């Protein structure tokens, strides 16, 4: 009995030793300098960012690791912790939920890691050092301007859709769009078709975050193509013929634009529609070529990746990264580097996206 117990103790000790040894060799063998956390693989936008990071990192002297959070703040926190265990010095992170990510980046800050918010701001925390972003107000303004430029006559039914309320960008996109649309609602060019909250607020060009939140809450897609499709179906079922015919649709991004466009295209009382998008996703580029999506806002991810990695390398080299402005995240002013965006429709799709080398012509059909 005693002998058996001793044998067991020895076995347990051996196992513990093995575990410790594995642990050591793991963290020793796979040290990472820069950790990158992206929100989900379910949207081509972020898979593209991963690819562009990989392309940019080929010749880097620093090691990196990219993890995806699959639309879960809990998974995101685990990812950050896993990267902290690998000794990262810089964390580049696109939060799934801008407020919920605060605790993950606070954990990183505690370890002395420099935090760079990538594309989406992390809100209500002082644990964000830098923000690299596109000009998101300009994205919304460009979408709205496209609808204004293509509206014929007056009383054009306007269908509004927004991104996820947990994403600070959804507010910026909508705010940028509203500033352009609101005067055109007031002057009768557009009539709001699907949002009683927007209808209530149509007298004000400047909306508070709360007011924006009310409209977004009503017309959110949650960045989910299926949710967008269901909402569009519900809206068209409820709409009378006075809200059909030639219509304008503010869709927040390409993924939601394609599914909303499909719903509108299949309604025989819709004679024509203009629908916006953003991201220049391949599937939407094809939709634009085919005349099924009107425009997209091209955000050159290569620039964002270059800026984020440039910052990370500066930090690792002991230099202070260059910034061009700042964003209020509800707690502090976060130093930011901002990139411009480009409107793409069927007239310039070839020059902006193919001739520029962003995509290959062979990836599309019917390109002229
Ligand atoms: C990004 C968009 C993207 C959306 C949904 C936003 O924060 O800026 O490019 O389409 O999230 O993932």
GROMACS .gro file of C-alpha atoms and ligand atoms in nm:
model
  380
    1UNK     CA    1   0.000   0.000   0.000
    2UNK     CA    2   0.271   0.244   0.107
    3UNK     CA    3   0.485   0.140  -0.183
    4UNK     CA    4   0.197   0.193  -0.421
    5UNK     CA    5   0.136   0.543  -0.279
    6UNK     CA    6   0.502   0.630  -0.322
    7UNK     CA    7   0.487   0.512  -0.680
    8UNK     CA    8   0.186   0.734  -0.739
    9UNK     CA    9   0.357   1.035  -0.580
   10UNK     CA   10   0.654   0.979  -0.804
   11UNK     CA   11   0.428   0.957  -1.106
   12UNK     CA   12   0.248   1.278  -1.013
   13UNK     CA   13   0.579   1.455  -0.957
   14UNK     CA   14   0.700   1.334  -1.294
   15UNK     CA   15   0.385   1.461  -1.461
   16UNK     CA   16   0.414   1.799  -1.290
   17UNK     CA   17   0.773   1.827  -1.398
   18UNK     CA   18   0.675   1.744  -1.754
   19UNK     CA   19   0.401   2.009  -1.746
   20UNK     CA   20   0.635   2.277  -1.615
   21UNK     CA   21   0.895   2.181  -1.876
   22UNK     CA   22   0.636   2.206  -2.155
   23UNK     CA   23   0.518   2.542  -2.020
   24UNK     CA   24   0.871   2.679  -2.016
   25UNK     CA   25   0.967   2.557  -2.357
   26UNK     CA   26   0.640   2.696  -2.497
   27UNK     CA   27   0.683   3.050  -2.374
   28UNK     CA   28   1.056   3.032  -2.435
   29UNK     CA   29   1.023   2.885  -2.781
   30UNK     CA   30   0.747   3.107  -2.916
   31UNK     CA   31   0.811   3.457  -2.792
   32UNK     CA   32   0.603   3.711  -2.978
   33UNK     CA   33   0.680   4.084  -3.007
   34UNK     CA   34   0.353   4.211  -3.153
   35UNK     CA   35   0.016   4.051  -3.085
   36UNK     CA   36  -0.267   4.119  -3.329
   37UNK     CA   37  -0.630   4.048  -3.237
   38UNK     CA   38  -0.899   4.077  -3.504
   39UNK     CA   39  -1.275   4.050  -3.443
   40UNK     CA   40  -1.403   3.770  -3.667
   41UNK     CA   41  -1.321   3.545  -3.960
   42UNK     CA   42  -1.685   3.544  -4.063
   43UNK     CA   43  -1.654   3.872  -4.255
   44UNK     CA   44  -1.419   3.902  -4.554
   45UNK     CA   45  -1.314   4.247  -4.433
   46UNK     CA   46  -1.114   4.103  -4.142
   47UNK     CA   47  -0.980   3.802  -4.330
   48UNK     CA   48  -0.845   4.057  -4.573
   49UNK     CA   49  -0.678   4.249  -4.292
   50UNK     CA   50  -0.514   3.925  -4.178
   51UNK     CA   51  -0.380   3.864  -4.528
   52UNK     CA   52  -0.256   4.222  -4.562
   53UNK     CA   53  -0.081   4.193  -4.223
   54UNK     CA   54   0.084   3.870  -4.336
   55UNK     CA   55   0.200   4.033  -4.661
   56UNK     CA   56   0.341   4.329  -4.471
   57UNK     CA   57   0.512   4.116  -4.208
   58UNK     CA   58   0.709   3.890  -4.438
   59UNK     CA   59   1.031   4.085  -4.396
   60UNK     CA   60   0.979   4.215  -4.043
   61UNK     CA   61   1.254   4.166  -3.789
   62UNK     CA   62   0.991   4.137  -3.519
   63UNK     CA   63   0.771   3.834  -3.458
   64UNK     CA   64   0.395   3.860  -3.465
   65UNK     CA   65   0.093   3.643  -3.405
   66UNK     CA   66  -0.264   3.705  -3.528
   67UNK     CA   67  -0.566   3.570  -3.337
   68UNK     CA   68  -0.937   3.602  -3.413
   69UNK     CA   69  -1.207   3.657  -3.150
   70UNK     CA   70  -1.500   3.516  -3.348
   71UNK     CA   71  -1.745   3.783  -3.236
   72UNK     CA   72  -1.695   3.711  -2.865
   73UNK     CA   73  -1.552   3.948  -2.606
   74UNK     CA   74  -1.466   3.650  -2.382
   75UNK     CA   75  -1.264   3.488  -2.659
   76UNK     CA   76  -1.100   3.825  -2.725
   77UNK     CA   77  -0.987   3.848  -2.362
   78UNK     CA   78  -0.848   3.493  -2.381
   79UNK     CA   79  -0.660   3.586  -2.697
   80UNK     CA   80  -0.506   3.889  -2.530
   81UNK     CA   81  -0.407   3.678  -2.228
   82UNK     CA   82  -0.252   3.412  -2.451
   83UNK     CA   83  -0.047   3.680  -2.625
   84UNK     CA   84   0.057   3.837  -2.294
   85UNK     CA   85   0.185   3.493  -2.191
   86UNK     CA   86   0.403   3.499  -2.500
   87UNK     CA   87   0.563   3.823  -2.388
   88UNK     CA   88   0.419   4.069  -2.642
   89UNK     CA   89   0.534   4.430  -2.611
   90UNK     CA   90   0.271   4.579  -2.843
   91UNK     CA   91  -0.092   4.479  -2.887
   92UNK     CA   92  -0.279   4.575  -3.205
   93UNK     CA   93  -0.647   4.508  -3.149
   94UNK     CA   94  -0.980   4.558  -3.325
   95UNK     CA   95  -1.238   4.511  -3.052
   96UNK     CA   96  -1.548   4.304  -3.112
   97UNK     CA   97  -1.726   4.533  -2.866
   98UNK     CA   98  -1.556   4.867  -2.804
   99UNK     CA   99  -1.660   4.902  -2.440
  100UNK     CA  100  -1.627   4.537  -2.340
  101UNK     CA  101  -1.269   4.528  -2.470
  102UNK     CA  102  -1.161   4.771  -2.195
  103UNK     CA  103  -1.083   4.492  -1.951
  104UNK     CA  104  -0.866   4.306  -2.204
  105UNK     CA  105  -0.654   4.612  -2.281
  106UNK     CA  106  -0.633   4.706  -1.914
  107UNK     CA  107  -0.480   4.361  -1.852
  108UNK     CA  108  -0.230   4.435  -2.130
  109UNK     CA  109  -0.143   4.777  -1.989
  110UNK     CA  110  -0.074   4.620  -1.650
  111UNK     CA  111   0.200   4.416  -1.818
  112UNK     CA  112   0.352   4.731  -1.969
  113UNK     CA  113   0.224   4.654  -2.318
  114UNK     CA  114   0.153   4.943  -2.559
  115UNK     CA  115  -0.201   4.917  -2.694
  116UNK     CA  116  -0.294   5.024  -3.048
  117UNK     CA  117  -0.665   5.022  -3.135
  118UNK     CA  118  -0.694   4.915  -3.498
  119UNK     CA  119  -0.987   5.050  -3.703
  120UNK     CA  120  -1.231   5.041  -3.408
  121UNK     CA  121  -1.176   5.250  -3.097
  122UNK     CA  122  -1.183   5.094  -2.750
  123UNK     CA  123  -1.402   5.315  -2.534
  124UNK     CA  124  -1.428   5.426  -2.171
  125UNK     CA  125  -1.080   5.329  -2.061
  126UNK     CA  126  -0.742   5.503  -2.035
  127UNK     CA  127  -0.563   5.184  -2.140
  128UNK     CA  128  -0.541   5.270  -2.512
  129UNK     CA  129  -0.223   5.439  -2.631
  130UNK     CA  130  -0.287   5.486  -3.002
  131UNK     CA  131  -0.559   5.452  -3.264
  132UNK     CA  132  -0.506   5.386  -3.635
  133UNK     CA  133  -0.819   5.440  -3.834
  134UNK     CA  134  -0.984   5.548  -4.153
  135UNK     CA  135  -1.181   5.871  -4.154
  136UNK     CA  136  -1.509   5.712  -4.046
  137UNK     CA  137  -1.714   6.032  -4.050
  138UNK     CA  138  -1.604   6.071  -4.412
  139UNK     CA  139  -1.717   5.714  -4.487
  140UNK     CA  140  -2.073   5.793  -4.376
  141UNK     CA  141  -2.068   6.133  -4.547
  142UNK     CA  142  -1.954   5.976  -4.876
  143UNK     CA  143  -2.230   5.714  -4.861
  144UNK     CA  144  -2.492   5.981  -4.797
  145UNK     CA  145  -2.355   6.214  -5.065
  146UNK     CA  146  -2.382   5.933  -5.317
  147UNK     CA  147  -2.751   5.893  -5.238
  148UNK     CA  148  -2.805   6.270  -5.256
  149UNK     CA  149  -2.624   6.296  -5.591
  150UNK     CA  150  -2.837   6.020  -5.740
  151UNK     CA  151  -3.176   6.119  -5.601
  152UNK     CA  152  -3.417   6.230  -5.871
  153UNK     CA  153  -3.705   6.463  -5.793
  154UNK     CA  154  -3.849   6.472  -5.444
  155UNK     CA  155  -4.006   6.241  -5.190
  156UNK     CA  156  -3.758   5.960  -5.261
  157UNK     CA  157  -3.816   5.685  -5.001
  158UNK     CA  158  -3.501   5.655  -4.786
  159UNK     CA  159  -3.425   5.332  -4.605
  160UNK     CA  160  -3.169   5.367  -4.326
  161UNK     CA  161  -2.950   5.089  -4.188
  162UNK     CA  162  -2.663   5.103  -3.939
  163UNK     CA  163  -2.382   4.890  -3.797
  164UNK     CA  164  -2.361   4.737  -3.450
  165UNK     CA  165  -2.421   4.968  -3.155
  166UNK     CA  166  -2.128   4.800  -2.976
  167UNK     CA  167  -1.895   4.941  -3.244
  168UNK     CA  168  -1.799   5.307  -3.206
  169UNK     CA  169  -1.759   5.325  -3.582
  170UNK     CA  170  -2.129   5.260  -3.634
  171UNK     CA  171  -2.191   5.593  -3.459
  172UNK     CA  172  -1.930   5.775  -3.666
  173UNK     CA  173  -2.059   5.634  -3.995
  174UNK     CA  174  -2.417   5.724  -3.911
  175UNK     CA  175  -2.326   6.067  -3.778
  176UNK     CA  176  -2.131   6.143  -4.097
  177UNK     CA  177  -2.421   6.024  -4.312
  178UNK     CA  178  -2.689   6.203  -4.112
  179UNK     CA  179  -2.520   6.543  -4.148
  180UNK     CA  180  -2.549   6.509  -4.526
  181UNK     CA  181  -2.892   6.345  -4.539
  182UNK     CA  182  -3.074   6.554  -4.281
  183UNK     CA  183  -3.099   6.879  -4.485
  184UNK     CA  184  -3.221   6.669  -4.778
  185UNK     CA  185  -3.488   6.514  -4.560
  186UNK     CA  186  -3.593   6.859  -4.442
  187UNK     CA  187  -3.610   6.996  -4.799
  188UNK     CA  188  -3.826   6.703  -4.909
  189UNK     CA  189  -3.578   6.528  -5.138
  190UNK     CA  190  -3.605   6.219  -4.920
  191UNK     CA  191  -3.876   6.079  -4.698
  192UNK     CA  192  -3.768   5.838  -4.427
  193UNK     CA  193  -3.919   5.497  -4.493
  194UNK     CA  194  -3.824   5.274  -4.203
  195UNK     CA  195  -3.731   5.459  -3.884
  196UNK     CA  196  -3.973   5.639  -3.655
  197UNK     CA  197  -3.676   5.746  -3.440
  198UNK     CA  198  -3.506   5.914  -3.737
  199UNK     CA  199  -3.839   6.070  -3.827
  200UNK     CA  200  -3.864   6.218  -3.474
  201UNK     CA  201  -3.512   6.363  -3.497
  202UNK     CA  202  -3.520   6.489  -3.855
  203UNK     CA  203  -3.522   6.851  -3.738
  204UNK     CA  204  -3.164   6.833  -3.601
  205UNK     CA  205  -2.849   6.809  -3.809
  206UNK     CA  206  -2.634   6.746  -3.501
  207UNK     CA  207  -2.739   6.446  -3.299
  208UNK     CA  208  -2.605   6.358  -2.955
  209UNK     CA  209  -2.466   6.011  -2.897
  210UNK     CA  210  -2.790   5.919  -2.722
  211UNK     CA  211  -2.998   6.036  -3.015
  212UNK     CA  212  -2.777   5.852  -3.261
  213UNK     CA  213  -2.810   5.548  -3.038
  214UNK     CA  214  -3.188   5.564  -3.065
  215UNK     CA  215  -3.185   5.552  -3.445
  216UNK     CA  216  -2.904   5.296  -3.459
  217UNK     CA  217  -3.092   5.079  -3.209
  218UNK     CA  218  -3.388   5.074  -3.444
  219UNK     CA  219  -3.210   5.014  -3.775
  220UNK     CA  220  -2.904   4.818  -3.665
  221UNK     CA  221  -2.782   4.525  -3.871
  222UNK     CA  222  -2.539   4.427  -3.596
  223UNK     CA  223  -2.294   4.395  -3.885
  224UNK     CA  224  -2.473   4.072  -3.964
  225UNK     CA  225  -2.583   4.004  -4.322
  226UNK     CA  226  -2.869   3.782  -4.207
  227UNK     CA  227  -3.001   4.034  -3.963
  228UNK     CA  228  -2.981   4.295  -4.239
  229UNK     CA  229  -3.177   4.070  -4.472
  230UNK     CA  230  -3.449   4.003  -4.213
  231UNK     CA  231  -3.482   4.372  -4.131
  232UNK     CA  232  -3.506   4.468  -4.498
  233UNK     CA  233  -3.774   4.203  -4.552
  234UNK     CA  234  -3.973   4.329  -4.253
  235UNK     CA  235  -3.943   4.688  -4.376
  236UNK     CA  236  -4.059   4.607  -4.727
  237UNK     CA  237  -4.348   4.399  -4.599
  238UNK     CA  238  -4.461   4.693  -4.387
  239UNK     CA  239  -4.408   4.956  -4.658
  240UNK     CA  240  -4.695   5.075  -4.874
  241UNK     CA  241  -4.651   5.153  -5.242
  242UNK     CA  242  -4.576   5.518  -5.161
  243UNK     CA  243  -4.255   5.391  -5.001
  244UNK     CA  244  -4.152   5.184  -5.301
  245UNK     CA  245  -4.074   5.275  -5.664
  246UNK     CA  246  -3.732   5.443  -5.696
  247UNK     CA  247  -3.566   5.428  -5.354
  248UNK     CA  248  -3.242   5.513  -5.175
  249UNK     CA  249  -3.081   5.282  -4.920
  250UNK     CA  250  -2.810   5.374  -4.671
  251UNK     CA  251  -2.642   5.040  -4.603
  252UNK     CA  252  -2.346   5.065  -4.366
  253UNK     CA  253  -2.105   4.813  -4.522
  254UNK     CA  254  -2.067   4.570  -4.809
  255UNK     CA  255  -2.175   4.255  -4.626
  256UNK     CA  256  -2.506   4.411  -4.524
  257UNK     CA  257  -2.543   4.600  -4.855
  258UNK     CA  258  -2.542   4.280  -5.059
  259UNK     CA  259  -2.810   4.112  -4.854
  260UNK     CA  260  -3.026   4.426  -4.836
  261UNK     CA  261  -2.983   4.476  -5.212
  262UNK     CA  262  -3.096   4.117  -5.279
  263UNK     CA  263  -3.414   4.176  -5.079
  264UNK     CA  264  -3.494   4.502  -5.260
  265UNK     CA  265  -3.415   4.350  -5.599
  266UNK     CA  266  -3.668   4.075  -5.540
  267UNK     CA  267  -3.958   4.314  -5.462
  268UNK     CA  268  -4.152   4.382  -5.781
  269UNK     CA  269  -4.279   4.718  -5.648
  270UNK     CA  270  -3.920   4.846  -5.623
  271UNK     CA  271  -3.844   4.998  -5.964
  272UNK     CA  272  -3.487   5.095  -5.888
  273UNK     CA  273  -3.262   5.139  -5.588
  274UNK     CA  274  -2.934   5.305  -5.499
  275UNK     CA  275  -2.753   5.126  -5.218
  276UNK     CA  276  -2.429   5.220  -5.046
  277UNK     CA  277  -2.157   5.005  -4.893
  278UNK     CA  278  -1.800   5.013  -4.765
  279UNK     CA  279  -1.489   4.793  -4.757
  280UNK     CA  280  -1.457   4.711  -5.129
  281UNK     CA  281  -1.506   4.343  -5.051
  282UNK     CA  282  -1.451   4.125  -5.357
  283UNK     CA  283  -1.813   4.007  -5.361
  284UNK     CA  284  -1.932   4.367  -5.359
  285UNK     CA  285  -1.690   4.469  -5.630
  286UNK     CA  286  -1.858   4.199  -5.840
  287UNK     CA  287  -2.201   4.334  -5.736
  288UNK     CA  288  -2.094   4.682  -5.850
  289UNK     CA  289  -1.972   4.548  -6.184
  290UNK     CA  290  -2.305   4.364  -6.219
  291UNK     CA  291  -2.509   4.675  -6.125
  292UNK     CA  292  -2.651   4.517  -5.807
  293UNK     CA  293  -2.471   4.745  -5.556
  294UNK     CA  294  -2.427   5.113  -5.640
  295UNK     CA  295  -2.107   5.206  -5.462
  296UNK     CA  296  -1.860   5.112  -5.194
  297UNK     CA  297  -1.623   5.316  -4.985
  298UNK     CA  298  -1.276   5.178  -5.047
  299UNK     CA  299  -1.064   5.170  -4.736
  300UNK     CA  300  -0.714   5.069  -4.840
  301UNK     CA  301  -0.629   4.817  -4.572
  302UNK     CA  302  -0.266   4.814  -4.684
  303UNK     CA  303  -0.229   5.169  -4.553
  304UNK     CA  304  -0.389   5.085  -4.219
  305UNK     CA  305  -0.166   4.781  -4.178
  306UNK     CA  306   0.141   4.986  -4.270
  307UNK     CA  307   0.047   5.255  -4.017
  308UNK     CA  308  -0.024   5.005  -3.739
  309UNK     CA  309   0.295   4.807  -3.797
  310UNK     CA  310   0.493   5.128  -3.841
  311UNK     CA  311   0.373   5.240  -3.500
  312UNK     CA  312   0.449   4.901  -3.345
  313UNK     CA  313   0.804   4.903  -3.485
  314UNK     CA  314   0.862   5.261  -3.363
  315UNK     CA  315   0.753   5.156  -3.016
  316UNK     CA  316   0.975   4.846  -3.020
  317UNK     CA  317   1.265   5.060  -3.143
  318UNK     CA  318   1.207   5.303  -2.857
  319UNK     CA  319   1.077   5.586  -3.078
  320UNK     CA  320   0.755   5.784  -3.043
  321UNK     CA  321   0.509   5.708  -3.324
  322UNK     CA  322   0.380   5.994  -3.536
  323UNK     CA  323   0.012   6.081  -3.503
  324UNK     CA  324  -0.212   6.324  -3.688
  325UNK     CA  325  -0.491   6.395  -3.440
  326UNK     CA  326  -0.685   6.243  -3.155
  327UNK     CA  327  -1.016   6.073  -3.076
  328UNK     CA  328  -1.214   6.109  -2.754
  329UNK     CA  329  -1.293   5.758  -2.631
  330UNK     CA  330  -1.515   5.875  -2.345
  331UNK     CA  331  -1.226   5.862  -2.099
  332UNK     CA  332  -0.919   6.013  -2.269
  333UNK     CA  333  -0.808   6.171  -2.596
  334UNK     CA  334  -0.641   5.884  -2.783
  335UNK     CA  335  -0.363   5.989  -3.021
  336UNK     CA  336  -0.461   5.881  -3.369
  337UNK     CA  337  -0.332   5.835  -3.722
  338UNK     CA  338  -0.610   5.869  -3.978
  339UNK     CA  339  -0.635   5.760  -4.341
  340UNK     CA  340  -0.859   5.891  -4.616
  341UNK     CA  341  -1.114   5.686  -4.806
  342UNK     CA  342  -1.213   5.664  -5.173
  343UNK     CA  343  -1.561   5.635  -5.325
  344UNK     CA  344  -1.583   5.356  -5.581
  345UNK     CA  345  -1.868   5.287  -5.822
  346UNK     CA  346  -1.889   5.125  -6.165
  347UNK     CA  347  -1.716   5.424  -6.327
  348UNK     CA  348  -1.389   5.398  -6.136
  349UNK     CA  349  -1.392   5.042  -6.006
  350UNK     CA  350  -1.128   4.936  -6.257
  351UNK     CA  351  -0.890   5.226  -6.205
  352UNK     CA  352  -0.914   5.228  -5.825
  353UNK     CA  353  -0.918   4.858  -5.748
  354UNK     CA  354  -0.760   4.675  -6.039
  355UNK     CA  355  -0.515   4.914  -6.204
  356UNK     CA  356  -0.395   5.011  -5.856
  357UNK     CA  357  -0.299   4.648  -5.792
  358UNK     CA  358  -0.538   4.603  -5.500
  359UNK     CA  359  -0.717   4.313  -5.670
  360UNK     CA  360  -0.648   4.106  -5.982
  361UNK     CA  361  -0.875   4.149  -6.286
  362UNK     CA  362  -0.902   3.769  -6.304
  363UNK     CA  363  -1.092   3.769  -5.971
  364UNK     CA  364  -1.396   3.927  -6.144
  365UNK     CA  365  -1.620   3.871  -6.443
  366UNK     CA  366  -1.764   4.131  -6.678
  367UNK     CA  367  -1.502   4.393  -6.598
  368UNK     CA  368  -1.474   4.658  -6.870
  369LIG     C1  369  -1.533   4.854  -3.989
  369LIG     C2  370  -1.593   4.821  -4.123
  369LIG     C3  371  -1.659   4.684  -4.116
  369LIG     C4  372  -1.752   4.675  -3.996
  369LIG     C5  373  -1.808   4.536  -3.977
  369LIG     C6  374  -1.637   4.844  -3.882
  369LIG     O1  375  -1.586   4.875  -3.758
  369LIG     O2  376  -1.477   4.983  -3.992
  369LIG     O3  377  -1.494   4.823  -4.221
  369LIG     O4  378  -1.734   4.660  -4.231
  369LIG     O5  379  -1.686   4.711  -3.878
  369LIG     O6  380  -1.709   4.445  -3.946
   0.00000   0.00000   0.00000
